mmCIF file of N, CA, C and O in Angstrom:
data_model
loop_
_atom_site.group_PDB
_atom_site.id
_atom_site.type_symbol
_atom_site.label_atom_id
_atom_site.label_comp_id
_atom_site.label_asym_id
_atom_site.label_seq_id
_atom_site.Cartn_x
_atom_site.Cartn_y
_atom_site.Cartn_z
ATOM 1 N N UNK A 492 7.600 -22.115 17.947
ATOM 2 C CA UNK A 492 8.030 -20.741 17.896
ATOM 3 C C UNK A 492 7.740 -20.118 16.526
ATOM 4 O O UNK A 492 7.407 -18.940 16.398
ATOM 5 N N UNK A 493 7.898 -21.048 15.430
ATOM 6 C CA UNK A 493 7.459 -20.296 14.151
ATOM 7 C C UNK A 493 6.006 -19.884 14.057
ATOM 8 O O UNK A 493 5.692 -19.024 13.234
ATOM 9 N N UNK A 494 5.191 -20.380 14.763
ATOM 10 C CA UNK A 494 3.802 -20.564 14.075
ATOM 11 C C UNK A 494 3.658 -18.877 15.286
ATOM 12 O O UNK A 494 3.027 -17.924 14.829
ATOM 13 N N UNK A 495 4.202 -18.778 16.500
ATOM 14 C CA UNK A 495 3.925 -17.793 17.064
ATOM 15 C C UNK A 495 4.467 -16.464 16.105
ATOM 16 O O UNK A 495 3.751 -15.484 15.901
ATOM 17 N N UNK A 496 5.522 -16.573 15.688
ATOM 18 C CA UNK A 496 5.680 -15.658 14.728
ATOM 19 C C UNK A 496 5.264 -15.322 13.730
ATOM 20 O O UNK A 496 5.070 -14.125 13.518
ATOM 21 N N UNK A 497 4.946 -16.452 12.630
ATOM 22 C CA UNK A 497 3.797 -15.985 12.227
ATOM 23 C C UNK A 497 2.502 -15.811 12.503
ATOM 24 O O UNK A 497 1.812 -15.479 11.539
ATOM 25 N N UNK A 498 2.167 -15.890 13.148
ATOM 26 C CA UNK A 498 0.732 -15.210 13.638
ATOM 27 C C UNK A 498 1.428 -13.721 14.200
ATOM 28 O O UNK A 498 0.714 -12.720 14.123
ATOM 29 N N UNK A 499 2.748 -13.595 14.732
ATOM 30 C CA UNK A 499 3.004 -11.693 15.012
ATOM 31 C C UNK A 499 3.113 -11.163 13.277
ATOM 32 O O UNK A 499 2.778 -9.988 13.128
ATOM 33 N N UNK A 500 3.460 -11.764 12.226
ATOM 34 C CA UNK A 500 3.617 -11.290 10.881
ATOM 35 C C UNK A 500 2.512 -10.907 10.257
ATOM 36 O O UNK A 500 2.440 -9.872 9.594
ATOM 37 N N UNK A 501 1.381 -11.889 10.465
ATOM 38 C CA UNK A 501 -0.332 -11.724 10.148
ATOM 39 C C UNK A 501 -0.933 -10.312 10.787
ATOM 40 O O UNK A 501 -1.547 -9.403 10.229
ATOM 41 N N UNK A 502 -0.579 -10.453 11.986
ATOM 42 C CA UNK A 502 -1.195 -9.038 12.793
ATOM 43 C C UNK A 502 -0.678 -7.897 12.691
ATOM 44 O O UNK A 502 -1.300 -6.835 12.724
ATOM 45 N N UNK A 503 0.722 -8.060 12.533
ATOM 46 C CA UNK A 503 1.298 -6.228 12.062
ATOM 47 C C UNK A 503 1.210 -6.238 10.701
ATOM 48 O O UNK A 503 1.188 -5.052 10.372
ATOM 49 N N UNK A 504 1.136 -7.042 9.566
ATOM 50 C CA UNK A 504 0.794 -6.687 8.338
ATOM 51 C C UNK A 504 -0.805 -5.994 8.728
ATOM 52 O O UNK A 504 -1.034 -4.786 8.669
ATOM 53 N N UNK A 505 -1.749 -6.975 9.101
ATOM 54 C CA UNK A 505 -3.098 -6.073 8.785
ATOM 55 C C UNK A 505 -2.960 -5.070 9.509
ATOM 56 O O UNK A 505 -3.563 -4.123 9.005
ATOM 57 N N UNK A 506 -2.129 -4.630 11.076
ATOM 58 C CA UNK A 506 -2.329 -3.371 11.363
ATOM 59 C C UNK A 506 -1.904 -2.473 10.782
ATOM 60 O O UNK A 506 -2.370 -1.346 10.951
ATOM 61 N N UNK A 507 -0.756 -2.758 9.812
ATOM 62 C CA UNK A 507 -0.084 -2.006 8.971
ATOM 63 C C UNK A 507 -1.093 -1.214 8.091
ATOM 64 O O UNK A 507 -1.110 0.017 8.108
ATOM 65 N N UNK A 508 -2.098 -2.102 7.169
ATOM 66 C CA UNK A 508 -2.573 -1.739 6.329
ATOM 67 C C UNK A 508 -3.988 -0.812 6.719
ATOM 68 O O UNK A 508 -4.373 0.253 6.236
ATOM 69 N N UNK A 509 -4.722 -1.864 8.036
ATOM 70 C CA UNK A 509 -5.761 -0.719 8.406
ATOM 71 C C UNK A 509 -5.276 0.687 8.696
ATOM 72 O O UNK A 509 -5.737 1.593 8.002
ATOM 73 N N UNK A 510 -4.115 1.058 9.949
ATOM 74 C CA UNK A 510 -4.126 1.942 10.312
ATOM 75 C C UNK A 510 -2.991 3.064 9.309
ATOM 76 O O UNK A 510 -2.637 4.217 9.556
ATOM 77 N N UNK A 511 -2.676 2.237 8.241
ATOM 78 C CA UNK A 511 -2.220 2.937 6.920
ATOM 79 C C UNK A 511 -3.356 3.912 6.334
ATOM 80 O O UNK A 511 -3.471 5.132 6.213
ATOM 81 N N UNK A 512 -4.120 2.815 6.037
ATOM 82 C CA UNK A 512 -5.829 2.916 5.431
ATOM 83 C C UNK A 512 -6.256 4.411 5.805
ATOM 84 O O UNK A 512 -6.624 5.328 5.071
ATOM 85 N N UNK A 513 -6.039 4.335 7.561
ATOM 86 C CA UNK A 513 -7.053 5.139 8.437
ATOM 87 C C UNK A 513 -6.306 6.366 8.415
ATOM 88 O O UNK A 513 -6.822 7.455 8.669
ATOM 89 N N UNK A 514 -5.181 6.215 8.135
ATOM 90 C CA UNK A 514 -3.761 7.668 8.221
ATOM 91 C C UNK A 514 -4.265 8.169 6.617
ATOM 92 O O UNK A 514 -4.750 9.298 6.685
ATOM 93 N N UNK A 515 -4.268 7.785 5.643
ATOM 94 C CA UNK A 515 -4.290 8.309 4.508
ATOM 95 C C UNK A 515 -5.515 8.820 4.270
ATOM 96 O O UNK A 515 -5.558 9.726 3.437
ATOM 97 N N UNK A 516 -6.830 8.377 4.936
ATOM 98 C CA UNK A 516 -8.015 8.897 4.479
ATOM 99 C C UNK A 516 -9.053 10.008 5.456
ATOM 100 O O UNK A 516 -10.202 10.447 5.493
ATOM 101 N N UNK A 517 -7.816 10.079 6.133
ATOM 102 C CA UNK A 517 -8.155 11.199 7.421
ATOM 103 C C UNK A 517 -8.940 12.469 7.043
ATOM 104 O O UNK A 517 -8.228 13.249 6.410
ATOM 105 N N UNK A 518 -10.000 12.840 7.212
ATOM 106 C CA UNK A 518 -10.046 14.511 6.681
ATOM 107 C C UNK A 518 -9.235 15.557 7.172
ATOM 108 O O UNK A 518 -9.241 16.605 6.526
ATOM 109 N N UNK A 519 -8.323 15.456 8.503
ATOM 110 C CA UNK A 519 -7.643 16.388 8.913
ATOM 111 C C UNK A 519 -5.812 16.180 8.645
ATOM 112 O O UNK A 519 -4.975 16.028 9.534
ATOM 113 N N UNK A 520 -5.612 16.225 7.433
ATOM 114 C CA UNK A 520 -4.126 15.166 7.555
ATOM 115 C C UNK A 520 -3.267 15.754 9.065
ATOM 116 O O UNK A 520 -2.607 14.892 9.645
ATOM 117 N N UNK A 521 -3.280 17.277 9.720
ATOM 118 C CA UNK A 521 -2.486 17.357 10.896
ATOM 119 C C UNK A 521 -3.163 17.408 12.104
ATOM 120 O O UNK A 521 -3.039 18.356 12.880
ATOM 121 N N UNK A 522 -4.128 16.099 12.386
ATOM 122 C CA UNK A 522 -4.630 15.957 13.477
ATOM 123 C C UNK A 522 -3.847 15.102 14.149
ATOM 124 O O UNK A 522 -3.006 14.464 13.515
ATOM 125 N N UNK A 523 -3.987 14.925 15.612
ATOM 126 C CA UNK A 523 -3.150 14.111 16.273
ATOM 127 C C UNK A 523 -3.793 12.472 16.167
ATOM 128 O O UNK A 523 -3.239 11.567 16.791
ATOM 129 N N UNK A 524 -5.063 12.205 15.272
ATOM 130 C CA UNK A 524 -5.721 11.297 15.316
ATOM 131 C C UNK A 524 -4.802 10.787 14.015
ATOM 132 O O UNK A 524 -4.722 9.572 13.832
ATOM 133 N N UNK A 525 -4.198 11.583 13.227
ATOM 134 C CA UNK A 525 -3.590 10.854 11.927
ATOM 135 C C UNK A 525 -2.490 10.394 12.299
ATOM 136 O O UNK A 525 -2.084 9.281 11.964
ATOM 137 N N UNK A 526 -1.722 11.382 13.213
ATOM 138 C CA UNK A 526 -0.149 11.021 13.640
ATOM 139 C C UNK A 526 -0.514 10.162 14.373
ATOM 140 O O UNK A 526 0.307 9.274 14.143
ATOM 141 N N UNK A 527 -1.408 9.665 15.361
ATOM 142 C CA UNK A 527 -1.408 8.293 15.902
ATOM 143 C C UNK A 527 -1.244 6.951 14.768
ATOM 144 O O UNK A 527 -0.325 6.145 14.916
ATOM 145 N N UNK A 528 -2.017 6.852 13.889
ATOM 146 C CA UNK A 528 -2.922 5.833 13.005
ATOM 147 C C UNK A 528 -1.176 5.780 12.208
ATOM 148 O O UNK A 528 -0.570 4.710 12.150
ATOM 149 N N UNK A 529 -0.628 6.971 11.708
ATOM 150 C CA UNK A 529 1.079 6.849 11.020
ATOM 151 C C UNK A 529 1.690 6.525 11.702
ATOM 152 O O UNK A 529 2.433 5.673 11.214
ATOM 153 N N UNK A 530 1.881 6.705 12.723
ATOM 154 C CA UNK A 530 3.131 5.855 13.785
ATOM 155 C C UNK A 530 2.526 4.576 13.919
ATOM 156 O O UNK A 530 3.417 3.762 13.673
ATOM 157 N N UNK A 531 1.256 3.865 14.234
ATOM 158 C CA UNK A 531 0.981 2.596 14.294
ATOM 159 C C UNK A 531 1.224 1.798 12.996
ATOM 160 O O UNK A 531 1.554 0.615 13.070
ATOM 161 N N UNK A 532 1.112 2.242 12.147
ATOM 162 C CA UNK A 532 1.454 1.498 11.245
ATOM 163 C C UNK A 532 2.524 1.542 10.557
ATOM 164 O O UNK A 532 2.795 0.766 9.640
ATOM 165 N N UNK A 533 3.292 2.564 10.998
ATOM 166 C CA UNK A 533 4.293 2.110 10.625
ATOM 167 C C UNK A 533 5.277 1.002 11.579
ATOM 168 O O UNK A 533 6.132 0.206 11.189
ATOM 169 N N UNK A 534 4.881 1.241 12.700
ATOM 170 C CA UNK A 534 5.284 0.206 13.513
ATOM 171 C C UNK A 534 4.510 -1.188 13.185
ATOM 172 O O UNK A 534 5.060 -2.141 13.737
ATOM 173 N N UNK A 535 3.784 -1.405 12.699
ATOM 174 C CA UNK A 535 2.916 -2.712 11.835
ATOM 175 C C UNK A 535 3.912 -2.782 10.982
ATOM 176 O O UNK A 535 4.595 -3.795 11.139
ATOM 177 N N UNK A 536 4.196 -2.190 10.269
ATOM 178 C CA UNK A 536 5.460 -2.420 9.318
ATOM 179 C C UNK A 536 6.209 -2.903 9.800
ATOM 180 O O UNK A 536 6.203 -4.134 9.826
ATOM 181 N N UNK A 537 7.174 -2.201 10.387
ATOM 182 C CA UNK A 537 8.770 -3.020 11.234
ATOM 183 C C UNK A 537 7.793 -4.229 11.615
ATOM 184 O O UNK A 537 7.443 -5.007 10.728
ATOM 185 N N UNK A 538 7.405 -4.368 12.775
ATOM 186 C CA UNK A 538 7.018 -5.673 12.908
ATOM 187 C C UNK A 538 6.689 -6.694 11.748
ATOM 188 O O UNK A 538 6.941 -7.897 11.813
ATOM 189 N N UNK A 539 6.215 -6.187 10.899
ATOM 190 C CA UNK A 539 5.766 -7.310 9.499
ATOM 191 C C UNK A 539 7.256 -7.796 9.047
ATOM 192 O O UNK A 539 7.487 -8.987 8.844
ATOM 193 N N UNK A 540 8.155 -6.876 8.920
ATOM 194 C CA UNK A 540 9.065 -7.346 7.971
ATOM 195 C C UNK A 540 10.013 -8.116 8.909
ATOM 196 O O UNK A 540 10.648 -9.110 8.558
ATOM 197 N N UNK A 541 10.051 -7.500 10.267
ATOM 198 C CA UNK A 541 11.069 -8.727 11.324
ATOM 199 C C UNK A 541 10.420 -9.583 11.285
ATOM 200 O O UNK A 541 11.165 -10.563 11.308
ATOM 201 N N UNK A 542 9.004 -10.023 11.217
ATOM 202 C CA UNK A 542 8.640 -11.205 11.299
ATOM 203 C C UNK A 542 8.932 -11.875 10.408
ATOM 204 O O UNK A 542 9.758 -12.755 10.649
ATOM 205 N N UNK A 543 8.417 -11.764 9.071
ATOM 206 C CA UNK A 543 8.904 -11.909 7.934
ATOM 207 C C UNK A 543 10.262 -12.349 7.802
ATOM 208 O O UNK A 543 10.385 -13.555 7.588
ATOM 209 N N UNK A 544 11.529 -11.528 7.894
ATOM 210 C CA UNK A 544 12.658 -11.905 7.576
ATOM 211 C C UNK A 544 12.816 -12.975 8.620
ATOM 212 O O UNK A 544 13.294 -13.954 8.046
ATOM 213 N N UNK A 545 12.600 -13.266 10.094
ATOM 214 C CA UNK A 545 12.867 -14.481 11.218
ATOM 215 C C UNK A 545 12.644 -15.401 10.453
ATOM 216 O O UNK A 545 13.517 -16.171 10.052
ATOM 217 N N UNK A 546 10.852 -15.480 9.991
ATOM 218 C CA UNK A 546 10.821 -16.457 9.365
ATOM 219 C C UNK A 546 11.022 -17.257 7.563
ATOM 220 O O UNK A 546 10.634 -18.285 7.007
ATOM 221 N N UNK A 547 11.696 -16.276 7.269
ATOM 222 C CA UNK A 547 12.280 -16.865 6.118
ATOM 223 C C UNK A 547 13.925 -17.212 6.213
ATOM 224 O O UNK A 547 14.582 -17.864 5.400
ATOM 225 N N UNK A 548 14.252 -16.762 7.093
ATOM 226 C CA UNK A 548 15.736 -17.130 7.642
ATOM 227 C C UNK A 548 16.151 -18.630 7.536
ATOM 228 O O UNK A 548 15.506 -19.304 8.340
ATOM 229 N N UNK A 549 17.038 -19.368 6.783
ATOM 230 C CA UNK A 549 17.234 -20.359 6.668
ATOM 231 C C UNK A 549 16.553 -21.428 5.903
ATOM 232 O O UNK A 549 16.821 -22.628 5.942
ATOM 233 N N UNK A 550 15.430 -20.703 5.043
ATOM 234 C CA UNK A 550 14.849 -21.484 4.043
ATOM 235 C C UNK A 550 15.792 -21.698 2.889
ATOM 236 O O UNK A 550 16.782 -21.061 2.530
ATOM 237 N N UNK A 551 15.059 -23.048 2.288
ATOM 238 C CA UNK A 551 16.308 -23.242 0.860
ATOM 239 C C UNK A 551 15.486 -22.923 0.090
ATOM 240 O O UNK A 551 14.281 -22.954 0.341
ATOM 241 N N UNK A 552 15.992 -22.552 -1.002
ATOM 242 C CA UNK A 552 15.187 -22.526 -2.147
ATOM 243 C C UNK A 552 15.525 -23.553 -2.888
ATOM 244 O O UNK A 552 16.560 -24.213 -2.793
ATOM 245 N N UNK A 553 14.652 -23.694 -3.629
ATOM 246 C CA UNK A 553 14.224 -25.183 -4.989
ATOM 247 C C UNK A 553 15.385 -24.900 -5.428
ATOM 248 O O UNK A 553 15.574 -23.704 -5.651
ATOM 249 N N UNK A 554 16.473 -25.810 -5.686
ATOM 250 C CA UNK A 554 17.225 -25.911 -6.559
ATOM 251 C C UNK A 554 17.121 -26.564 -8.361
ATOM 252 O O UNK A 554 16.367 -27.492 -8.655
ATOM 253 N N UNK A 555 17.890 -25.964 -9.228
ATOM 254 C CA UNK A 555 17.274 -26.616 -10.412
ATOM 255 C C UNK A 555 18.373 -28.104 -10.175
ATOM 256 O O UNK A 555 19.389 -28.302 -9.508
ATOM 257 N N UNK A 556 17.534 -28.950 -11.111
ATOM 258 C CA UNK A 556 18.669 -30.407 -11.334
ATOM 259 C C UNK A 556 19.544 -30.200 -12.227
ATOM 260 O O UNK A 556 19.596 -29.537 -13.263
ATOM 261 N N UNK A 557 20.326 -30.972 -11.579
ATOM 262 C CA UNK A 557 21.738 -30.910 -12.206
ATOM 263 C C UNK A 557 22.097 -31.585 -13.419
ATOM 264 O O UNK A 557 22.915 -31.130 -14.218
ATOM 265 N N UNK A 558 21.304 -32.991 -13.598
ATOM 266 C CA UNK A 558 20.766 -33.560 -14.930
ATOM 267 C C UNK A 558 19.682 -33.583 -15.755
ATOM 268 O O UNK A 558 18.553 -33.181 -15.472
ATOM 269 N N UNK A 559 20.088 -34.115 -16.895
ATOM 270 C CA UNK A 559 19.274 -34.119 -17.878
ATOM 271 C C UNK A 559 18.035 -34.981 -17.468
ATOM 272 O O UNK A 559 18.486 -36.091 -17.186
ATOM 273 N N UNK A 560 16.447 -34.970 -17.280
ATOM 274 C CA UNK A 560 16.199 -36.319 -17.482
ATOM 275 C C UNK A 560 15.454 -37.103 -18.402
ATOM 276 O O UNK A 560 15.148 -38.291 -18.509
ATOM 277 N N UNK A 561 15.216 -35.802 -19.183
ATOM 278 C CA UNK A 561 13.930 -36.008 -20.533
ATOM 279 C C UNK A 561 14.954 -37.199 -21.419
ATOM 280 O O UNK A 561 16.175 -37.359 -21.389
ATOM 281 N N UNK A 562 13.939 -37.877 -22.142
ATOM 282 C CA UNK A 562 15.274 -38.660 -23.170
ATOM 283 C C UNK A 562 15.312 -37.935 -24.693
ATOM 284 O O UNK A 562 14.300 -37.608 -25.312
ATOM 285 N N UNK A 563 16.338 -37.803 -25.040
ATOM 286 C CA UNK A 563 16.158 -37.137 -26.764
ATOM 287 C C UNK A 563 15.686 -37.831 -28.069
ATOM 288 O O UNK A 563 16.009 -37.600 -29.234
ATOM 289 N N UNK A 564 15.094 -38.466 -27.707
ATOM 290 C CA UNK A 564 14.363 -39.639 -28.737
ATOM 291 C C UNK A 564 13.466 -39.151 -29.676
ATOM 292 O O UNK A 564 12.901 -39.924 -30.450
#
């Protein structure tokens, strides 16, 4: 189940960014071709970051040690 999710995190990030890409460099910014390309990616978004947060859910992070272990010599 993780690996399916990430592979949904991989695909709405890049759709995020192409159809970001394709919204910002529009020559008509109020065509209905831009408001498509902005709603897709922003929905690439939500999807990136639910994926994202699923799968970082319950990770540990590195803890530092609790002892010393170098010697002071």
């Amino acid at each position: 189940m993780r690996k399916l999710i990430a592979i949904i995190n991989v695909i709405s990030w890049s759709g995020f960014w192409a159809f970001g890409y394709l919204a910002l460099t529009s020559e008509q910014p109020d065509s209905r071709q831009t408001l498509i390309a902005l709603v897709l990616a922003a929905a690439g978004m939500l999807a990136g970051v639910w994926a994202y947060l699923k799968l970082s859910k319950g990770v540990q992070l590195p803890q530092r040690p609790t002892h010393n272990t170098r010697s002071e010599a």
